[in-house]
XYZ file of C-alpha atoms in Angstrom:
592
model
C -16.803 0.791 20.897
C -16.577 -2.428 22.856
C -13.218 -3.881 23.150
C -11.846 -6.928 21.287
C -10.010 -7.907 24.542
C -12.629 -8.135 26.733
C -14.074 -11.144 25.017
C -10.792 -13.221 24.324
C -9.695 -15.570 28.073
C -8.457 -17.958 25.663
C -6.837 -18.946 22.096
C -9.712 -20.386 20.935
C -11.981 -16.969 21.321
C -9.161 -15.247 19.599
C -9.426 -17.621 16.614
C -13.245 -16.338 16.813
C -12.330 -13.169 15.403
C -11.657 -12.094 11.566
C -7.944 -11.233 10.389
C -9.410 -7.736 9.997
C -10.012 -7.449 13.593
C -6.636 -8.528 14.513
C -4.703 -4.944 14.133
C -7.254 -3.332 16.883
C -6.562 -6.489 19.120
C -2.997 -5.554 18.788
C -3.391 -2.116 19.845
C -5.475 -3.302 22.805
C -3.522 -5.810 24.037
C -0.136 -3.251 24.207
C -2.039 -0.687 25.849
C -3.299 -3.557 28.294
C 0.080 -4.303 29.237
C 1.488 -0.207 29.632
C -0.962 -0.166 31.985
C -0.618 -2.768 34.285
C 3.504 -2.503 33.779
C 3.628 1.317 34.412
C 1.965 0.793 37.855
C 2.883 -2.532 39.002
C 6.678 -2.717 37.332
C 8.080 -5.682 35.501
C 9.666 -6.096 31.955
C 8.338 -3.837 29.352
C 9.583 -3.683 25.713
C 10.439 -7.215 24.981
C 6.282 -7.990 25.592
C 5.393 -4.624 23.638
C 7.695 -5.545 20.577
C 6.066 -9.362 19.695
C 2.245 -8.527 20.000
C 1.594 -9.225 16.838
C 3.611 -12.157 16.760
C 1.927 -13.401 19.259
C -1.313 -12.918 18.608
C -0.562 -14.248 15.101
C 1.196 -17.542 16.360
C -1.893 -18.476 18.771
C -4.478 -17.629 16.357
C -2.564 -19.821 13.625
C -1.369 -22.463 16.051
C -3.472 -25.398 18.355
C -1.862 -24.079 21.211
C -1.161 -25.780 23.562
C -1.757 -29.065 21.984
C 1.534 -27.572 19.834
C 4.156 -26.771 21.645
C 5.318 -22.646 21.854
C 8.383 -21.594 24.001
C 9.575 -18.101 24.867
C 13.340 -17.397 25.029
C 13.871 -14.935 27.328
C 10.570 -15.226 28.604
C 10.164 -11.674 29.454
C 8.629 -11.027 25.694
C 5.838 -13.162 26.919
C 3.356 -10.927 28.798
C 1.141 -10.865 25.714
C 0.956 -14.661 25.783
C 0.009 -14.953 29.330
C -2.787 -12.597 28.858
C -4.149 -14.106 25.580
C -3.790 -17.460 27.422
C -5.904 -17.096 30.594
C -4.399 -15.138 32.885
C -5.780 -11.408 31.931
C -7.593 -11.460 35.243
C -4.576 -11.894 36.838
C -2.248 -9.966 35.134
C -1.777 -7.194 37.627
C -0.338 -10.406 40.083
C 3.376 -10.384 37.766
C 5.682 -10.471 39.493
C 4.065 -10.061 42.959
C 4.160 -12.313 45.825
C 1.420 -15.267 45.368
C 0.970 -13.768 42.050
C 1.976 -15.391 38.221
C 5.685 -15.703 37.574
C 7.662 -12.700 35.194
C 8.419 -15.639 33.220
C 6.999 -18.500 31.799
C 6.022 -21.308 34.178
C 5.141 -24.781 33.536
C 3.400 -25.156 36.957
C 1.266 -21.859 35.914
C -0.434 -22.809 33.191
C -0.741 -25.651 29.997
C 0.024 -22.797 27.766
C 3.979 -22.433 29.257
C 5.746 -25.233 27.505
C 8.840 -24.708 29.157
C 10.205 -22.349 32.003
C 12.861 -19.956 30.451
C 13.846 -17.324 32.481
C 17.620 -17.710 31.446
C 17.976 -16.941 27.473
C 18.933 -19.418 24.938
C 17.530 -22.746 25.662
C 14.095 -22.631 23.234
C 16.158 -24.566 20.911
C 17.307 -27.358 22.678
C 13.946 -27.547 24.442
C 11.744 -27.586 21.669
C 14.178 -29.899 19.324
C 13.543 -32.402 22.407
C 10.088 -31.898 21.856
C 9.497 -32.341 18.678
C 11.878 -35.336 18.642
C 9.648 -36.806 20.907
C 6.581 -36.629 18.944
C 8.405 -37.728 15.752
C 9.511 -40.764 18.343
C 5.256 -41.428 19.228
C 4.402 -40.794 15.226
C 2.719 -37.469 16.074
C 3.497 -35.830 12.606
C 0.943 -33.591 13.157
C 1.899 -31.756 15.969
C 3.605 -28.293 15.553
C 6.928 -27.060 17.963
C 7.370 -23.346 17.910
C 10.476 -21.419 19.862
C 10.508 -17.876 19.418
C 14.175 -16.751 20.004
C 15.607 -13.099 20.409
C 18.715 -12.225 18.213
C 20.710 -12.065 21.613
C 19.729 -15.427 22.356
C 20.708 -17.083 19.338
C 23.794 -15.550 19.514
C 24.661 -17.561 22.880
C 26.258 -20.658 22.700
C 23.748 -23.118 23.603
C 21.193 -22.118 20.938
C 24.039 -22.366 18.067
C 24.218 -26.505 19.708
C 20.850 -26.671 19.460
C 20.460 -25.503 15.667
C 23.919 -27.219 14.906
C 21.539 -30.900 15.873
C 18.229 -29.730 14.511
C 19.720 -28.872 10.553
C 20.506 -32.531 10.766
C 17.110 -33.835 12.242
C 13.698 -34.084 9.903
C 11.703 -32.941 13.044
C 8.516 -30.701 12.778
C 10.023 -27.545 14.409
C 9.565 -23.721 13.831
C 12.181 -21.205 14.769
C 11.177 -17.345 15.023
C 14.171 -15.018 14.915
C 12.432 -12.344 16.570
C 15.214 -9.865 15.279
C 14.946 -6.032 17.063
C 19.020 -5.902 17.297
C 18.973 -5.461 21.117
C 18.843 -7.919 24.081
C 18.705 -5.854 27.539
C 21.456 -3.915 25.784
C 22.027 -3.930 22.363
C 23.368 -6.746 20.881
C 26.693 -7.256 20.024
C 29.272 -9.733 18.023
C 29.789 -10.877 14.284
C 26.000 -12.352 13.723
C 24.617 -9.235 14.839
C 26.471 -7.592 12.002
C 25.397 -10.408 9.283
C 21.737 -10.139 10.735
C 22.300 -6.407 9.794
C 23.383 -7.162 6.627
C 20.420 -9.155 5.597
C 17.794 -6.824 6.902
C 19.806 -3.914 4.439
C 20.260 -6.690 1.800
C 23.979 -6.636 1.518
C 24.649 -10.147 3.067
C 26.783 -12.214 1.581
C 25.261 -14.690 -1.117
C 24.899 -17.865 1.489
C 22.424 -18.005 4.321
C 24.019 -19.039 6.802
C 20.499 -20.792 8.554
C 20.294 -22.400 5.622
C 23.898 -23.523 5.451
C 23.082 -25.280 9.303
C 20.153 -27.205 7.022
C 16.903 -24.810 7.862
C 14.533 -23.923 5.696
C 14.957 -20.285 6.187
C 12.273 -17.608 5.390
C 12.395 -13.904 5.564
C 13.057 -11.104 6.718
C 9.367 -10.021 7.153
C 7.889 -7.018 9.038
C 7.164 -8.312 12.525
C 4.265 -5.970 13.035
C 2.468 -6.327 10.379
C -0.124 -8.820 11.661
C -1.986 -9.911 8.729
C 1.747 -10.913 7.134
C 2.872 -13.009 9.925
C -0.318 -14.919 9.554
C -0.121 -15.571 6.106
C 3.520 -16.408 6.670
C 2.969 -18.755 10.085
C 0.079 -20.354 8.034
C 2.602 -21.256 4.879
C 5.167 -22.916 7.322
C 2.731 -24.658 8.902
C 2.497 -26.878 6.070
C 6.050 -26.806 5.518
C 8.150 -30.453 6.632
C 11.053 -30.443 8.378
C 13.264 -27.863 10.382
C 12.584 -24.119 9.452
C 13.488 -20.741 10.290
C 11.431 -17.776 10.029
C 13.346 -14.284 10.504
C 10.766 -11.391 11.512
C 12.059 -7.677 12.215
C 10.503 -5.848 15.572
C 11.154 -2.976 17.705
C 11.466 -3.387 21.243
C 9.406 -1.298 23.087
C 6.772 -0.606 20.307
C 3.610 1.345 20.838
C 5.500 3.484 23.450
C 7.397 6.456 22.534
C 9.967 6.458 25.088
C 10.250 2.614 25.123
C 11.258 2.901 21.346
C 13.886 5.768 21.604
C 15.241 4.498 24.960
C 15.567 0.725 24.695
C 17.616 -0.168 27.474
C 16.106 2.172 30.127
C 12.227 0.756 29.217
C 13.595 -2.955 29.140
C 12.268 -2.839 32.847
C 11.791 1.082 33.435
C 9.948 0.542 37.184
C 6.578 2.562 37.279
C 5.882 5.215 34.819
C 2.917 7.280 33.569
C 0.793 5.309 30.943
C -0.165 8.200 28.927
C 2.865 10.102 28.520
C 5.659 7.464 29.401
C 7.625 9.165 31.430
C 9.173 7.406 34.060
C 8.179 8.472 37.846
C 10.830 10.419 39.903
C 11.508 9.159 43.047
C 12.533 10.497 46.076
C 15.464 12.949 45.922
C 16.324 12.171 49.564
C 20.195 10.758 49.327
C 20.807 7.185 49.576
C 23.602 4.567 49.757
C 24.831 3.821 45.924
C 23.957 0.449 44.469
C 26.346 -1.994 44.903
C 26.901 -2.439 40.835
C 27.762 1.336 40.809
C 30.259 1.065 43.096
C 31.620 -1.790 41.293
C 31.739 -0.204 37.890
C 32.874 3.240 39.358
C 35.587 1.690 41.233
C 36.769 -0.477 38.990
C 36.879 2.514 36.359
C 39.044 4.385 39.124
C 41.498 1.256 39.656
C 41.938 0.811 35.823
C 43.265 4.629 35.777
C 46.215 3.387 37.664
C 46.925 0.043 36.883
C 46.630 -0.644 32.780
C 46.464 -4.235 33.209
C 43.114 -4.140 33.973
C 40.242 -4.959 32.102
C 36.630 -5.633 32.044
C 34.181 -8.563 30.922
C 30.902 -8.797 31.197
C 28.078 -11.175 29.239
C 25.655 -9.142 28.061
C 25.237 -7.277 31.053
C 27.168 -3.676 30.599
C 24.401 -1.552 31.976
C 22.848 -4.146 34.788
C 26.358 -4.794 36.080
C 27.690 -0.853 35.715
C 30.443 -2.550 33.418
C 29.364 0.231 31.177
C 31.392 3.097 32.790
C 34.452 0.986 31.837
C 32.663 0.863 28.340
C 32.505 3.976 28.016
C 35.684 5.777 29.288
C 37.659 2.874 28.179
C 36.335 1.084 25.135
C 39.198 -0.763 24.252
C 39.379 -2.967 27.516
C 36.104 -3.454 28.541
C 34.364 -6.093 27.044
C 30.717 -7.232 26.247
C 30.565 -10.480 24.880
C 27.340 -11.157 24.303
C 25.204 -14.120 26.030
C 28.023 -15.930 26.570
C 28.485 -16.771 29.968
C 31.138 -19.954 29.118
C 33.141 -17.664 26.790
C 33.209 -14.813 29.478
C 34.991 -17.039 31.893
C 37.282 -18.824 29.774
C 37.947 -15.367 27.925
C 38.884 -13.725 31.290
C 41.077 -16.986 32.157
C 43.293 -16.436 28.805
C 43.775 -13.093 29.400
C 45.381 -13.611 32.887
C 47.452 -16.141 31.012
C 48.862 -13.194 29.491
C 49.934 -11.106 32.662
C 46.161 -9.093 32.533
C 44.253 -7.776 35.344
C 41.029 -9.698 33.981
C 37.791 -8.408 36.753
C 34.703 -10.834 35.053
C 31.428 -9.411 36.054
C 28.898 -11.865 36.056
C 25.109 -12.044 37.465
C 24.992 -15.365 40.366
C 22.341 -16.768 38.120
C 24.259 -16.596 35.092
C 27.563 -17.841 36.668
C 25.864 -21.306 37.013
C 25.995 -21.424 33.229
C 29.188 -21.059 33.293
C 30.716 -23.562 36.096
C 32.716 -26.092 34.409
C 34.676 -22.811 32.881
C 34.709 -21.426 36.604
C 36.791 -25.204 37.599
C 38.459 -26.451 34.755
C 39.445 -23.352 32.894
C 40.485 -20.826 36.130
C 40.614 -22.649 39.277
C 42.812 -25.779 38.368
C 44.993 -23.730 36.519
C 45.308 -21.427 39.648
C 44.574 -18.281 36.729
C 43.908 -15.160 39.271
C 41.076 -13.827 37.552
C 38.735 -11.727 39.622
C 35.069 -12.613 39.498
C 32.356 -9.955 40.649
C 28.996 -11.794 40.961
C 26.253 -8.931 40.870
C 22.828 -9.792 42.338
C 24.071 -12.353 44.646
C 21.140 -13.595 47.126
C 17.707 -12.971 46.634
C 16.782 -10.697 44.133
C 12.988 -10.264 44.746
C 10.528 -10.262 42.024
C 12.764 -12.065 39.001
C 12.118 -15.280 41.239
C 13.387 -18.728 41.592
C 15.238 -18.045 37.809
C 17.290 -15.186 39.039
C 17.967 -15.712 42.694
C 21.517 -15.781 43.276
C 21.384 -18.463 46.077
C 23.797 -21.463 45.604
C 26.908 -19.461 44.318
C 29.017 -19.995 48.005
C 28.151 -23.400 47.967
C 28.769 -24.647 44.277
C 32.049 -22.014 44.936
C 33.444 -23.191 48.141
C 34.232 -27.031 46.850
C 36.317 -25.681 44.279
C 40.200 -25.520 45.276
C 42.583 -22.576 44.604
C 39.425 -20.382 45.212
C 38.567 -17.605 47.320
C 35.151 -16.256 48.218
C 34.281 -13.013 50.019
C 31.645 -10.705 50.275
C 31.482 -7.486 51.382
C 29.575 -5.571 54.377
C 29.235 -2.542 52.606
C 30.391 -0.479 49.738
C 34.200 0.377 51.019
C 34.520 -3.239 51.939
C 34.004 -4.286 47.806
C 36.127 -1.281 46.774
C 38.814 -2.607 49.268
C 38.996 -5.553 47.621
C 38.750 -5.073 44.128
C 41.861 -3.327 45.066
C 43.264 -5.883 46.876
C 42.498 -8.289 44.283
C 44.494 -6.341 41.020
C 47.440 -5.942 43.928
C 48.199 -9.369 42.437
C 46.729 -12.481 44.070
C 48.376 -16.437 43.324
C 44.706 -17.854 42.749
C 41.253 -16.522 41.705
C 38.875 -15.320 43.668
C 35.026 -14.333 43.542
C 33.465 -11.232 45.150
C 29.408 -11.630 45.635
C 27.193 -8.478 46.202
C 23.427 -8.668 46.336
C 20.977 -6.725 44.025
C 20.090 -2.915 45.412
C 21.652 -0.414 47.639
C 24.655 -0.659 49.919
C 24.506 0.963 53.676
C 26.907 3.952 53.167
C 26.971 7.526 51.913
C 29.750 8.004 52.240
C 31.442 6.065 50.642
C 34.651 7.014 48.552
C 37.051 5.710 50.635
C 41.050 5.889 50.723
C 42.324 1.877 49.730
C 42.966 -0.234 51.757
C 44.023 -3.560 51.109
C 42.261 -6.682 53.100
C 44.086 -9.776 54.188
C 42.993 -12.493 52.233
C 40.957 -15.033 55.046
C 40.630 -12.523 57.664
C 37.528 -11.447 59.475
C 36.529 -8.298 61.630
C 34.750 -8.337 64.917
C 32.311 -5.941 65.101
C 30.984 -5.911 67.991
C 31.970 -8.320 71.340
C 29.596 -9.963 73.550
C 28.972 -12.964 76.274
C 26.141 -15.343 75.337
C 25.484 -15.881 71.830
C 27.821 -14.766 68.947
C 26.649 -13.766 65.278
C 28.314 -14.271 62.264
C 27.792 -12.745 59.392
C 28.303 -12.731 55.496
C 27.954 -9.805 53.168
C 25.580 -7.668 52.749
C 23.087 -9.618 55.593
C 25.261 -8.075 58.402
C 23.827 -4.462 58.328
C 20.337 -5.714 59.316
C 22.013 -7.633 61.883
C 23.714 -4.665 63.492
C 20.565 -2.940 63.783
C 18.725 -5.858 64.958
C 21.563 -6.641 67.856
C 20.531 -2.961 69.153
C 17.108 -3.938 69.495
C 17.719 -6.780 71.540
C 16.532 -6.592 75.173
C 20.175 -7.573 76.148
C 22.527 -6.288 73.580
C 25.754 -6.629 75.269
C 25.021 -10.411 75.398
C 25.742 -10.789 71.672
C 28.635 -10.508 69.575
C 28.662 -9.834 66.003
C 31.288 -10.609 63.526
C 31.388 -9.607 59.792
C 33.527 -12.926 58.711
C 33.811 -11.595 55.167
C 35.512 -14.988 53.372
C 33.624 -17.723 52.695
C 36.973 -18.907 52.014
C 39.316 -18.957 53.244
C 37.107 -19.326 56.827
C 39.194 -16.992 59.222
C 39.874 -20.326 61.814
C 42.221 -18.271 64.012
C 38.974 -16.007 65.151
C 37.082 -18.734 64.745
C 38.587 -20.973 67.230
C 38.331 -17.456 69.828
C 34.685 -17.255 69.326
C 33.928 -20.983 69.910
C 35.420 -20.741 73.373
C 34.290 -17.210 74.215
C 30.295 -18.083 73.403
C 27.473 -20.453 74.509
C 25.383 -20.342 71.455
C 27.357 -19.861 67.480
C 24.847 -17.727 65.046
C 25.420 -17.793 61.017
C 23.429 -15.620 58.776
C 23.830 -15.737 54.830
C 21.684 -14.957 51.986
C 22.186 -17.720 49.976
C 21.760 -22.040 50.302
C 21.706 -23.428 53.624
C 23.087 -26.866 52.344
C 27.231 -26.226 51.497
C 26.737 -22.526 52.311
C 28.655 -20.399 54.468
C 27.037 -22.013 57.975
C 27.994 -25.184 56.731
C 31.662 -24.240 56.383
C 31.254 -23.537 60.255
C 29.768 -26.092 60.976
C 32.758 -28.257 59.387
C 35.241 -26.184 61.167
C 33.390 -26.911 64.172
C 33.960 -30.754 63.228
C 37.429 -31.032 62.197
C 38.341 -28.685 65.326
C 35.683 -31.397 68.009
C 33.914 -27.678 69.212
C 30.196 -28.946 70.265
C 28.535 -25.785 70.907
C 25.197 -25.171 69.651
C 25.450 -23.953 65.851
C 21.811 -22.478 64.409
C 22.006 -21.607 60.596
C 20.064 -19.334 58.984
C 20.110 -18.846 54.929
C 18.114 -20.698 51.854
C 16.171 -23.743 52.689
C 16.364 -26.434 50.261
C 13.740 -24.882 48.376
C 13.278 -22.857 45.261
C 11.926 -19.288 46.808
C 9.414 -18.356 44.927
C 9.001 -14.489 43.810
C 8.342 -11.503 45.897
C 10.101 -8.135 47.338
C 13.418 -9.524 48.832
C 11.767 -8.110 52.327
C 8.595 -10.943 51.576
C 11.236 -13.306 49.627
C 13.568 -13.159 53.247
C 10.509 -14.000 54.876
C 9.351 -17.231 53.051
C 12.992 -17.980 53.440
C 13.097 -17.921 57.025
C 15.217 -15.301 57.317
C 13.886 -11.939 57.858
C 14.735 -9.935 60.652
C 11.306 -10.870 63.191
C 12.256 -14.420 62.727
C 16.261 -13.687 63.733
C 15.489 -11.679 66.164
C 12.914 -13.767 67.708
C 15.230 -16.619 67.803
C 18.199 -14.568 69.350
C 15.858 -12.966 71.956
C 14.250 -16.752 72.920
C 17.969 -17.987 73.004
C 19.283 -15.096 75.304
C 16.246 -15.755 77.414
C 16.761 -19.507 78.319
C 20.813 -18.021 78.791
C 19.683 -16.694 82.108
């Protein structure tokens, strides 16, 4: 039998079919996506749990004359196939290829980038305001929100302002009770509650002024489109609450949520996830976080854990687990988090707030006005610092040492390797006067071995590494490893000196001074911005001190680096190891 699929590179050939038909497109278009996913990686049950929803919404909808916005995008694989992109499908995520998320540069049919969660409503109220403001009644706005992103913050602003507009705006509560973990907090519960029927007697959508409908079975096709087709005719603000399972069509995805949120590659037919190599490798760096902060809780109860919605990515989870009571989720929350963390130092608490780069943007006013000015010494870990491949230009965590380093009573380090974060974690719940913020990137560390003894690091202090003549290379983080194998490669090695400088800030100005006069040529590498990164720090210190020797910087261009393995995403960046190296062995060159 010929497949419904085949036919559809648009909405409009989808409207083409009967509702009959629909249920077999459904089918079709999840095992489309198992098998590009299971061979080419990317997110998995957020796109396999809205199929029919969004089949239903584009074959009820004038897409993309009315407006349709996916929050977190990663549910909206389905869309970008239905919406011309099938052909290109097996491109997510890859470099050159379409974006994990939506992208308004991609295509008319992404209404608005949303790779963070929670911003559908705010986005699509501004929307629809705007046709209300051009007297374009006609035109529907549709945001389809997950129950972890309508627990956040933002979205309750954004529904707190549209129950008091008249604007021509849709809300679907896609409801499956789990975010990348599962969901957590007092809505959760009441969402709960109504599914089971025992909420209390007032809505509380339609207490905030929505017109609220449901809940209905969000894979039943043929109900959605009845449904979508009612409120379509419906004035005003309205919320439609639809009940899904994450992961659906796929065995394992069901019964293992979290895992199949983004399993990697995995057999299509069977779904079980590919083994990979047994050879033994360096940890991950969030591992050795949430192992070593689970160790360093053991002996010092003033410690706990917070995380937003991030247990499992960040490794907070151990804490979770062996130590329920102070470890923390919080939900999407990244404001609260901070602020949270900052009241419990208040208190005399060991707070350690673990926090994705990305999602610490969200979260900076809390970051000055809540910790910083008030000196509070909480201890932030920023997970998936630098560039973290094929997320893209939503998830690279690239400007955290610069927006960081402006703000007083802060210190920012990163470590080389995986005893250098243990070492100061431990440092850090010693008892420090001020905050500080610890950045690791996304992936494995460099060590085995790596269960060391503490040992506590002075605060502002670098290491040398490695002493040379001509040219002298400092480092940040993670970056330094790949420059300690590329120094050996060199056709002059002894010529260069490497030094892991470890604080953003404070910079270490005593060394500093001692490699400006020992070396002709001054080398930074970071992964992160160029512009107020950890070269420009040098390159003030260089100022304020009147040093004149050659500085050449090497990070983040002021550009937004597009999506790719962090190998190809180094390399649009200008920072891979041919281009460093090439530089460094030109440099030495004209030296003689």
């Amino acid at each position: 039998m010929e497949r419904l699929l085949t036919h559809i590179e648009s909405p409009e050939d989808l409207k083409k079919l009967n509702l009959d038909e629909l249920p077999k497109l459904a089918q079709e278009l999840r095992e489309f996506i198992i098998d590009i996913v299971s061979t080419k990686e990317g997110h998995l049950g957020a796109s396999l749990g809205v199929v029919e929803l969004t089949i239903a919404l584009h074959y009820v909808f004038n897409t993309p004359i009315d407006k349709l916005i996916w929050d977190v995008g990663h549910q909206a694989y389905g869309h970008k196939i239905l919406t011309g992109r099938k052909e290109i499908f097996e491109t997510n995520r890859q470099l050159g290829g379409i974006s994990g998320f939506p992208k308004r540069s991609e295509s008319k049919y992404d209404d608005f980038g949303t790779g963070h969660s929670s911003t559908s409503i705010s986005a699509i109220l501004g929307m629809a305001m705007a046709s209300k403001l051009k007297g374009d009644f006609k035109k529907q706005h549709i945001a389809v929100v997950g129950d972890a992103s309508i627990a956040s913050g933002m979205a309750f602003e954004g529904l707190n302002h549209l129950g008091v507009t008249q604007v021509n705006a849709l809300i679907v509560l896609n409801d499956n009770a789990i975010g990348i973990d599962p969901s957590v907090g007092a809505l959760k519960k009441y969402l709960t509650n109504v599914k089971a029927g025992t909420a209390k007697d007032e809505n509380i959508f339609e207490c905030l002024n929505l017109n609220y409908t449901g809940p209905i079975d969000g894979h039943d096709v043929k109900a959605l489109v009845a449904e979508l087709e009612r409120l379509k005719h419906v004035d005003g603000p309205k919320l439609l609450h639809i009940i899904t399972t994450k992961g659906k069509g796929l065995k394992q995805a069901e019964e293992d949520q979290v895992v199949y949120h983004a399993p990697g590659k995995f057999d299509k037919i069977t779904g079980e996830r590919l083994k990979k190599s047994g050879q033994l490798q360096p940890p991950k760096y969030q591992d050795v976080f949430g192992h070593t902060i689970v160790e360093l809780a053991q002996i010092n109860e003033k410690i706990v854990g917070v995380t937003p919605a991030m247990p499992s990515g960040s490794s907070l989870k151990f804490m979770m687990d062996r130590m329920p009571d102070r470890a923390f989720d919080v939900g999407i929350a990244e404001q609260h988090a901070v602020t949270l963390a900052a009241g419990m130092a208040t208190q005399g608490l060991v707070p350690f707030c673990n926090i994705y780069s990305t999602f610490l943007q969200r979260a900076y006013d809390q970051v000055i006005h809540d910790v910083a000015l008030q000196k509070l010494p909480v201890i932030f870990c920023l997970d998936r610092a630098g560039l973290v491949g094929q997320d893209g230009p939503t998830h690279h965590g690239v400007f955290d040492m610069a927006f960081l380093r402006c703000v007083p009573n802060l210190i920012v380090f990163a470590p080389m390797n995986e005893m250098e974060l243990r070492n100061i974690m431990y440092t850090a719940q010693l008892g420090l006067d001020k905050p500080i913020a610890i950045r690791y990137p996304r992936g494995r560390g460099a060590t085995i071995d790596w269960k060391n003894h503490f040992e506590p690091i002075e605060i502002g202090r670098a290491r040398c590494l490695k002493k040379g003549s001509k040219i002298a290379i400092l480092t940040i983080g993670h970056m330094g490893n790949g420059i300690s194998k590329l120094i050996e490669s060199l056709d002059t090695p002894e010529a260069v000196g490497h030094y892991d400088m470890r604080f953003v800030k404070p910079l270490d100005k005593d060394l500093l001074r001692t490699i400006f006069n020992s070396y002709e040529h001054i080398v930074t590498v970071e992964d992160g911005a160029k512009m107020g990164g950890f070269g420009s720090a040098v390159l003030e210190f260089a100022n304020d001190e009147g040093l004149s020797k050659p500085i050449k910087i090497f990070g983040v261009p002021d550009q937004f680096v597009e999506q790719g393995t962090i190998p190809e995403t180094h390399k649009l960046a200008g920072m891979d190891f041919d281009t460093i190296h090439s530089y460094i062995q030109s440099t030495l060159d004209q030296c003689e």
